[in-house]
mmCIF file of C-alpha atoms and ligand atoms in Angstrom:
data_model
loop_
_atom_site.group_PDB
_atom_site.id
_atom_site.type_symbol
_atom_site.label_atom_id
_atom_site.label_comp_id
_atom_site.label_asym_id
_atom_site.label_seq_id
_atom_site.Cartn_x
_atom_site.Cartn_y
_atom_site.Cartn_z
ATOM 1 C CA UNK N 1 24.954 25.884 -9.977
ATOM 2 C CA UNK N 2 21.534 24.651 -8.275
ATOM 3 C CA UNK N 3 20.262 26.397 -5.317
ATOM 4 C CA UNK N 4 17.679 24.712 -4.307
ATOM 5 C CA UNK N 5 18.752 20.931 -4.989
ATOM 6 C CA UNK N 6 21.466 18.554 -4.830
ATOM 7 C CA UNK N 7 21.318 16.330 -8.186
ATOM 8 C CA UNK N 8 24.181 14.525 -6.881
ATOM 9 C CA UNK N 9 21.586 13.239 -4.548
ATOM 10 C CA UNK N 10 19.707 11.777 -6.928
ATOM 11 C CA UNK N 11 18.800 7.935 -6.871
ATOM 12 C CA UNK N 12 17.734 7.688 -10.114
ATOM 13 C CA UNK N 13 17.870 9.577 -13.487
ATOM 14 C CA UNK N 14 14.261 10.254 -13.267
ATOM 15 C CA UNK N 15 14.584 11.784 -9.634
ATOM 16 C CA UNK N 16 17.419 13.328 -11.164
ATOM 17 C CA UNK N 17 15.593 15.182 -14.191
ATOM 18 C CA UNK N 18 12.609 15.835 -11.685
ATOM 19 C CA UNK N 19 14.829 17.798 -9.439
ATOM 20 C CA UNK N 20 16.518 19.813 -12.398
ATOM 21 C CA UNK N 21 12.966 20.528 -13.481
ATOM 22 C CA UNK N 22 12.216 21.572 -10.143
ATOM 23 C CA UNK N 23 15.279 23.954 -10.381
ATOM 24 C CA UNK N 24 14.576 25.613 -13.482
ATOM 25 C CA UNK N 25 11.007 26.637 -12.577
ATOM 26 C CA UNK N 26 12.393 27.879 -8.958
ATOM 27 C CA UNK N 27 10.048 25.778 -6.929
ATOM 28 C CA UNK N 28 11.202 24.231 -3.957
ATOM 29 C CA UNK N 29 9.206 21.467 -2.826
ATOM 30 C CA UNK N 30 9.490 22.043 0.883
ATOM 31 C CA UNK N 31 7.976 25.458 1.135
ATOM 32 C CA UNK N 32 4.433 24.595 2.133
ATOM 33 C CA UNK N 33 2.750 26.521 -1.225
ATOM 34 C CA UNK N 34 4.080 23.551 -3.434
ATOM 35 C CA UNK N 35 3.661 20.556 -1.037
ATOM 36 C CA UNK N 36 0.084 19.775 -2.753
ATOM 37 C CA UNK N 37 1.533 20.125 -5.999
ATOM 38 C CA UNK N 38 4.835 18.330 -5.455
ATOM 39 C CA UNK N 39 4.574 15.548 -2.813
ATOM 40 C CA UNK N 40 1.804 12.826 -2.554
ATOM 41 C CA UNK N 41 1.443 13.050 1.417
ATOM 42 C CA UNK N 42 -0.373 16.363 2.412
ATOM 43 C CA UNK N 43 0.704 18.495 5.240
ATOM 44 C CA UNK N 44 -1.501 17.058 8.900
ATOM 45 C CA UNK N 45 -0.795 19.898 11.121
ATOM 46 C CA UNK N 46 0.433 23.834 10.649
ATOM 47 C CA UNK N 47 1.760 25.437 13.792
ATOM 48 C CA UNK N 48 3.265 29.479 13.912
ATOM 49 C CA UNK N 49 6.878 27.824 13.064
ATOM 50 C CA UNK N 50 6.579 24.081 11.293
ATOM 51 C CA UNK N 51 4.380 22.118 9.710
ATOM 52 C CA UNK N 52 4.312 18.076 10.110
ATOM 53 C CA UNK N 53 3.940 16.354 6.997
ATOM 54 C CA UNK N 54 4.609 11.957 6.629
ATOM 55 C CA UNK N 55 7.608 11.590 4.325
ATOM 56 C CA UNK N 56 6.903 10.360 0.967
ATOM 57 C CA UNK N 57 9.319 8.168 1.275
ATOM 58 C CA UNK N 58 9.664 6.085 4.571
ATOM 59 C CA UNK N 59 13.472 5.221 5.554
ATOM 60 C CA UNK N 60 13.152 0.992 5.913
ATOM 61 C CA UNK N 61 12.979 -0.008 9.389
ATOM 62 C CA UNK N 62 11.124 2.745 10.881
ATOM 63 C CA UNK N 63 7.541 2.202 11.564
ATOM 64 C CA UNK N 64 6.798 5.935 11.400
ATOM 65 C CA UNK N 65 8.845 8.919 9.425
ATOM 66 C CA UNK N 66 7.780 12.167 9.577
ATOM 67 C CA UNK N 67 8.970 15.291 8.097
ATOM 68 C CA UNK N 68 9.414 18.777 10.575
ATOM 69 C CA UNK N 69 9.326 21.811 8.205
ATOM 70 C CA UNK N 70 9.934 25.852 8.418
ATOM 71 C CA UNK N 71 7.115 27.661 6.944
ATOM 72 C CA UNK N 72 9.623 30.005 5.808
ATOM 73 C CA UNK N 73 12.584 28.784 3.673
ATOM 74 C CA UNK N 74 15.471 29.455 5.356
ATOM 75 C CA UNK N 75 18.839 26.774 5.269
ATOM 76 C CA UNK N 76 19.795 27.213 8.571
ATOM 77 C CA UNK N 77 18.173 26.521 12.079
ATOM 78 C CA UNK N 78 19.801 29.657 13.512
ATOM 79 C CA UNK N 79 17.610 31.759 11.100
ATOM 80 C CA UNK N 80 14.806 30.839 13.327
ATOM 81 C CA UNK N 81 13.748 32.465 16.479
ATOM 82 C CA UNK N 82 13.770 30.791 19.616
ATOM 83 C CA UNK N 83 10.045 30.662 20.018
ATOM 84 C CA UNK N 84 10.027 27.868 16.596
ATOM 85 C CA UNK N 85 12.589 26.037 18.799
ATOM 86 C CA UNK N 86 9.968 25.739 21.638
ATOM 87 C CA UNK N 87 7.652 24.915 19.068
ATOM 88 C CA UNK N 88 9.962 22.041 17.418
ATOM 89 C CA UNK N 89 10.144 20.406 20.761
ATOM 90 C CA UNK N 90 6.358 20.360 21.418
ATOM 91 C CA UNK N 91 6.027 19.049 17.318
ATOM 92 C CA UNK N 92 8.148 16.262 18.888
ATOM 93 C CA UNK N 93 6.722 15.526 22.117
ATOM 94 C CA UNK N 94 2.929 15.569 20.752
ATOM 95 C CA UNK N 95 4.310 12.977 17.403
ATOM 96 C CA UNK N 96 6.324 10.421 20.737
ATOM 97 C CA UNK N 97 2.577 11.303 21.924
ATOM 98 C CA UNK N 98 0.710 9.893 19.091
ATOM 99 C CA UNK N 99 3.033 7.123 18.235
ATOM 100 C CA UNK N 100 4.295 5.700 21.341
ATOM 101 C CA UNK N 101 7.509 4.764 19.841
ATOM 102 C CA UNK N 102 10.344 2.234 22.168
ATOM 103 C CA UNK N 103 12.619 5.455 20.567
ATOM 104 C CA UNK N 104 12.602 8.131 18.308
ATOM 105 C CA UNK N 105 15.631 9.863 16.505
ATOM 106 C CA UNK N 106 15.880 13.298 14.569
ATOM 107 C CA UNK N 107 18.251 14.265 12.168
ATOM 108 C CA UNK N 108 18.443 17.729 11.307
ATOM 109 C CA UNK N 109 19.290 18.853 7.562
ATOM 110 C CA UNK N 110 20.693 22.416 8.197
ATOM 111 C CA UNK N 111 23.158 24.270 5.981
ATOM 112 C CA UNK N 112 25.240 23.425 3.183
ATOM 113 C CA UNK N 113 22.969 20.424 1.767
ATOM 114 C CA UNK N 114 25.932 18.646 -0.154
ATOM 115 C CA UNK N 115 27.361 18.376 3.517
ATOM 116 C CA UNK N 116 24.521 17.497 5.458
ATOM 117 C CA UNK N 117 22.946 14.737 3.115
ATOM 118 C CA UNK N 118 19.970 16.548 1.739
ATOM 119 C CA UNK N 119 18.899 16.955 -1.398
ATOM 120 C CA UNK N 120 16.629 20.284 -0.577
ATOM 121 C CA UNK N 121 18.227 23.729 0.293
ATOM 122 C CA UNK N 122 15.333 23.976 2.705
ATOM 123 C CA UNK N 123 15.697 23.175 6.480
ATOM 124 C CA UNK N 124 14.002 20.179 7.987
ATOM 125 C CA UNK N 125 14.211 17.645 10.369
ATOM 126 C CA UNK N 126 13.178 14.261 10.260
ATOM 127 C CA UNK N 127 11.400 12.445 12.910
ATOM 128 C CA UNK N 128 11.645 8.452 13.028
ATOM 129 C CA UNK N 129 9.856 6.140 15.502
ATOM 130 C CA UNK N 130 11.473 2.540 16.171
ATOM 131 C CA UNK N 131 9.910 -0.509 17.187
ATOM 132 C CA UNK N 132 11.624 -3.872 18.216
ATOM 133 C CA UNK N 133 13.192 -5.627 15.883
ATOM 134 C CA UNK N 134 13.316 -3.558 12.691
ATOM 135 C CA UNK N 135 13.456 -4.866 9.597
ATOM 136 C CA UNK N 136 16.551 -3.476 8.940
ATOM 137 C CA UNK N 137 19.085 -0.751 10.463
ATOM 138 C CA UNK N 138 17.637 2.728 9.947
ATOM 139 C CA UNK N 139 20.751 4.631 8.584
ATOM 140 C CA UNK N 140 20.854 8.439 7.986
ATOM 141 C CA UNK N 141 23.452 9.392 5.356
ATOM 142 C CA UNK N 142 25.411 12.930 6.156
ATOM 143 C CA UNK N 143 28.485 14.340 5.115
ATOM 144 C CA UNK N 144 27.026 13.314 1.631
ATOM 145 C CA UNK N 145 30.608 13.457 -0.047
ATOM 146 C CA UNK N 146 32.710 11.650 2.423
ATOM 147 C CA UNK N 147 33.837 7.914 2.067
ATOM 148 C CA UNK N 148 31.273 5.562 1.015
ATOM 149 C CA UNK N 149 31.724 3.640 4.638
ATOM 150 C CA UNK N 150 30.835 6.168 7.215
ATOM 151 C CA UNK N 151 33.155 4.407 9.967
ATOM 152 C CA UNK N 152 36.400 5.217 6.950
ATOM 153 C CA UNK N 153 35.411 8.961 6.881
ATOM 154 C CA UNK N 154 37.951 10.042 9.610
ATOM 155 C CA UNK N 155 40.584 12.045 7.896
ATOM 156 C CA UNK N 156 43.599 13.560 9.101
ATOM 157 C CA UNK N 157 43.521 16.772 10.570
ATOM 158 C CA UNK N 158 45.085 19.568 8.647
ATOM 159 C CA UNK N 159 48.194 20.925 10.386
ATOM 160 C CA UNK N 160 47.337 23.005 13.531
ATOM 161 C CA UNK N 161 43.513 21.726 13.461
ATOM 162 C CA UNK N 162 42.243 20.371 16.817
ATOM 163 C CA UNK N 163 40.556 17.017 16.267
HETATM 164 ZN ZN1 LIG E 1 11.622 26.176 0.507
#
Protein backbone atom coordinates (compact mmCIF):
# COMPACT_ATOMS: atom_id res chain seq x y z
CA UNK A 1 0.00 0.00 0.00
CA UNK A 2 1.57 3.62 -0.76
CA UNK A 3 2.11 5.96 2.00
CA UNK A 4 3.09 8.75 0.64
CA UNK A 5 0.93 8.93 -2.71
CA UNK A 6 -2.32 8.35 -4.16
CA UNK A 7 -1.74 6.65 -7.77
CA UNK A 8 -5.35 6.66 -8.14
CA UNK A 9 -4.73 10.31 -8.48
CA UNK A 10 -2.83 10.06 -11.25
CA UNK A 11 -3.71 11.93 -14.62
CA UNK A 12 -1.61 10.15 -16.66
CA UNK A 13 0.45 6.88 -16.76
CA UNK A 14 3.57 8.83 -16.70
CA UNK A 15 2.45 10.87 -13.50
CA UNK A 16 1.41 7.60 -12.49
CA UNK A 17 4.91 5.70 -12.78
CA UNK A 18 6.57 9.03 -11.47
CA UNK A 19 4.66 8.82 -8.29
CA UNK A 20 5.34 4.95 -7.80
CA UNK A 21 8.96 5.87 -8.36
CA UNK A 22 8.63 8.45 -5.91
CA UNK A 23 7.22 5.75 -3.50
CA UNK A 24 9.76 3.23 -3.80
CA UNK A 25 12.71 5.55 -3.09
CA UNK A 26 10.61 7.09 0.04
CA UNK A 27 10.81 10.65 -1.10
CA UNK A 28 8.01 12.79 -0.70
CA UNK A 29 8.02 15.70 -2.80
CA UNK A 30 6.50 18.15 -0.38
CA UNK A 31 9.04 18.02 2.37
CA UNK A 32 11.15 21.04 1.54
CA UNK A 33 14.69 18.78 1.17
CA UNK A 34 13.29 17.39 -2.23
CA UNK A 35 11.41 20.46 -3.61
CA UNK A 36 14.70 21.42 -5.76
CA UNK A 37 15.00 18.04 -6.86
CA UNK A 38 11.35 17.22 -7.53
CA UNK A 39 9.33 20.32 -8.58
CA UNK A 40 10.34 22.99 -11.22
CA UNK A 41 9.10 26.12 -9.07
CA UNK A 42 11.53 26.75 -6.08
CA UNK A 43 10.37 27.56 -2.66
CA UNK A 44 10.07 32.05 -2.39
CA UNK A 45 9.75 32.36 1.26
CA UNK A 46 10.58 29.97 4.55
CA UNK A 47 8.87 31.06 7.73
CA UNK A 48 9.27 28.93 11.46
CA UNK A 49 6.00 26.84 10.25
CA UNK A 50 5.43 26.95 6.14
CA UNK A 51 7.05 27.65 3.30
CA UNK A 52 5.27 29.37 0.08
CA UNK A 53 6.14 27.82 -3.02
CA UNK A 54 3.93 28.67 -6.80
CA UNK A 55 2.29 25.38 -7.76
CA UNK A 56 3.73 23.66 -10.63
CA UNK A 57 0.74 23.29 -11.91
CA UNK A 58 -1.76 26.31 -11.93
CA UNK A 59 -5.62 25.22 -11.50
CA UNK A 60 -7.25 27.12 -14.94
CA UNK A 61 -8.96 30.19 -14.05
CA UNK A 62 -6.93 31.41 -11.28
CA UNK A 63 -4.52 34.11 -12.01
CA UNK A 64 -2.31 33.12 -9.07
CA UNK A 65 -1.92 29.46 -7.21
CA UNK A 66 0.23 29.06 -4.58
CA UNK A 67 1.16 26.21 -2.49
CA UNK A 68 1.22 26.64 1.79
CA UNK A 69 3.53 23.86 3.13
CA UNK A 70 4.62 22.30 6.75
CA UNK A 71 8.26 22.13 7.04
CA UNK A 72 7.66 19.07 8.87
CA UNK A 73 5.63 16.23 7.26
CA UNK A 74 2.87 15.66 9.18
CA UNK A 75 -0.94 14.63 7.46
CA UNK A 76 -2.89 16.45 9.67
CA UNK A 77 -3.30 20.24 10.59
CA UNK A 78 -3.92 19.34 14.25
CA UNK A 79 -0.28 18.02 14.42
CA UNK A 80 0.70 21.58 14.29
CA UNK A 81 0.94 24.00 17.08
CA UNK A 82 -1.06 26.93 17.27
CA UNK A 83 1.74 29.36 16.73
CA UNK A 84 2.01 27.74 12.63
CA UNK A 85 -1.73 28.60 12.64
CA UNK A 86 -0.90 32.31 13.39
CA UNK A 87 1.70 31.94 10.98
CA UNK A 88 -0.69 30.39 8.12
CA UNK A 89 -2.89 33.38 8.47
CA UNK A 90 -0.10 36.00 8.11
CA UNK A 91 1.31 33.53 4.87
CA UNK A 92 -2.21 34.49 3.68
CA UNK A 93 -2.68 37.98 4.46
CA UNK A 94 0.98 39.05 3.15
CA UNK A 95 0.16 36.64 -0.51
CA UNK A 96 -3.91 38.91 -0.62
CA UNK A 97 -0.99 41.59 0.08
CA UNK A 98 1.11 40.98 -2.87
CA UNK A 99 -1.57 39.98 -5.24
CA UNK A 100 -4.46 42.11 -4.64
CA UNK A 101 -6.84 39.51 -5.64
CA UNK A 102 -11.15 40.55 -6.11
CA UNK A 103 -11.00 36.97 -3.81
CA UNK A 104 -8.95 34.36 -2.71
CA UNK A 105 -9.95 30.71 -1.64
CA UNK A 106 -7.94 27.93 0.31
CA UNK A 107 -8.47 24.46 0.31
CA UNK A 108 -6.84 22.52 2.83
CA UNK A 109 -5.53 18.83 2.02
CA UNK A 110 -5.45 17.31 5.59
CA UNK A 111 -5.77 13.62 6.45
CA UNK A 112 -6.66 10.63 4.67
CA UNK A 113 -5.48 11.86 1.03
CA UNK A 114 -7.83 9.36 -0.94
CA UNK A 115 -10.61 11.43 0.95
CA UNK A 116 -9.47 14.79 0.70
CA UNK A 117 -8.37 14.84 -3.09
CA UNK A 118 -4.64 14.84 -2.77
CA UNK A 119 -2.31 12.92 -4.21
CA UNK A 120 0.58 13.67 -1.37
CA UNK A 121 0.35 12.25 2.25
CA UNK A 122 1.81 15.61 3.19
CA UNK A 123 -0.37 18.53 4.50
CA UNK A 124 -0.86 21.65 2.44
CA UNK A 125 -3.06 24.20 1.55
CA UNK A 126 -3.57 25.85 -1.53
CA UNK A 127 -3.97 29.47 -2.02
CA UNK A 128 -5.87 30.79 -5.29
CA UNK A 129 -6.39 34.45 -6.29
CA UNK A 130 -9.47 35.28 -8.71
CA UNK A 131 -9.88 37.97 -11.03
CA UNK A 132 -13.09 38.94 -13.05
CA UNK A 133 -14.13 36.90 -15.45
CA UNK A 134 -12.06 33.71 -15.30
CA UNK A 135 -11.44 31.74 -17.96
CA UNK A 136 -13.11 29.04 -16.59
CA UNK A 137 -14.67 27.85 -13.08
CA UNK A 138 -11.84 27.08 -10.65
CA UNK A 139 -13.02 23.66 -9.21
CA UNK A 140 -11.28 21.84 -6.28
CA UNK A 141 -11.91 18.08 -6.37
CA UNK A 142 -12.37 16.38 -2.64
CA UNK A 143 -13.85 13.40 -1.45
CA UNK A 144 -11.66 11.93 -4.34
CA UNK A 145 -13.82 8.61 -4.46
CA UNK A 146 -17.29 9.93 -4.36
CA UNK A 147 -19.61 10.31 -7.50
CA UNK A 148 -18.06 11.75 -10.46
CA UNK A 149 -20.72 14.89 -10.16
CA UNK A 150 -20.01 16.47 -6.87
CA UNK A 151 -23.75 17.86 -6.56
CA UNK A 152 -24.81 13.49 -6.85
CA UNK A 153 -22.43 12.71 -3.90
CA UNK A 154 -25.17 12.99 -1.16
CA UNK A 155 -25.77 9.54 0.11
CA UNK A 156 -28.09 8.25 2.52
CA UNK A 157 -27.30 8.30 5.96
CA UNK A 158 -26.62 5.02 7.61
CA UNK A 159 -29.30 4.14 10.18
CA UNK A 160 -29.04 6.28 13.38
CA UNK A 161 -26.43 8.80 11.61
CA UNK A 162 -27.34 12.51 11.96
CA UNK A 163 -27.14 14.18 8.56
ZN1 LIG B 1 6.64 15.26 3.29
Amino acid sequence: MSELYDLEAARSPEQRAYMAGLEARGVCIFCPEHVAAEQRLPIEHTGEHWYVKRNDYPYPGTVAHYLIVPLRHVVTFDELPDAAGAELWAIRRALKAELSPLAAATVERSGDMRLNGGSVAHLHTHFVALAPAPAETVRFRVSARGAPDSTACARPARPGTPR
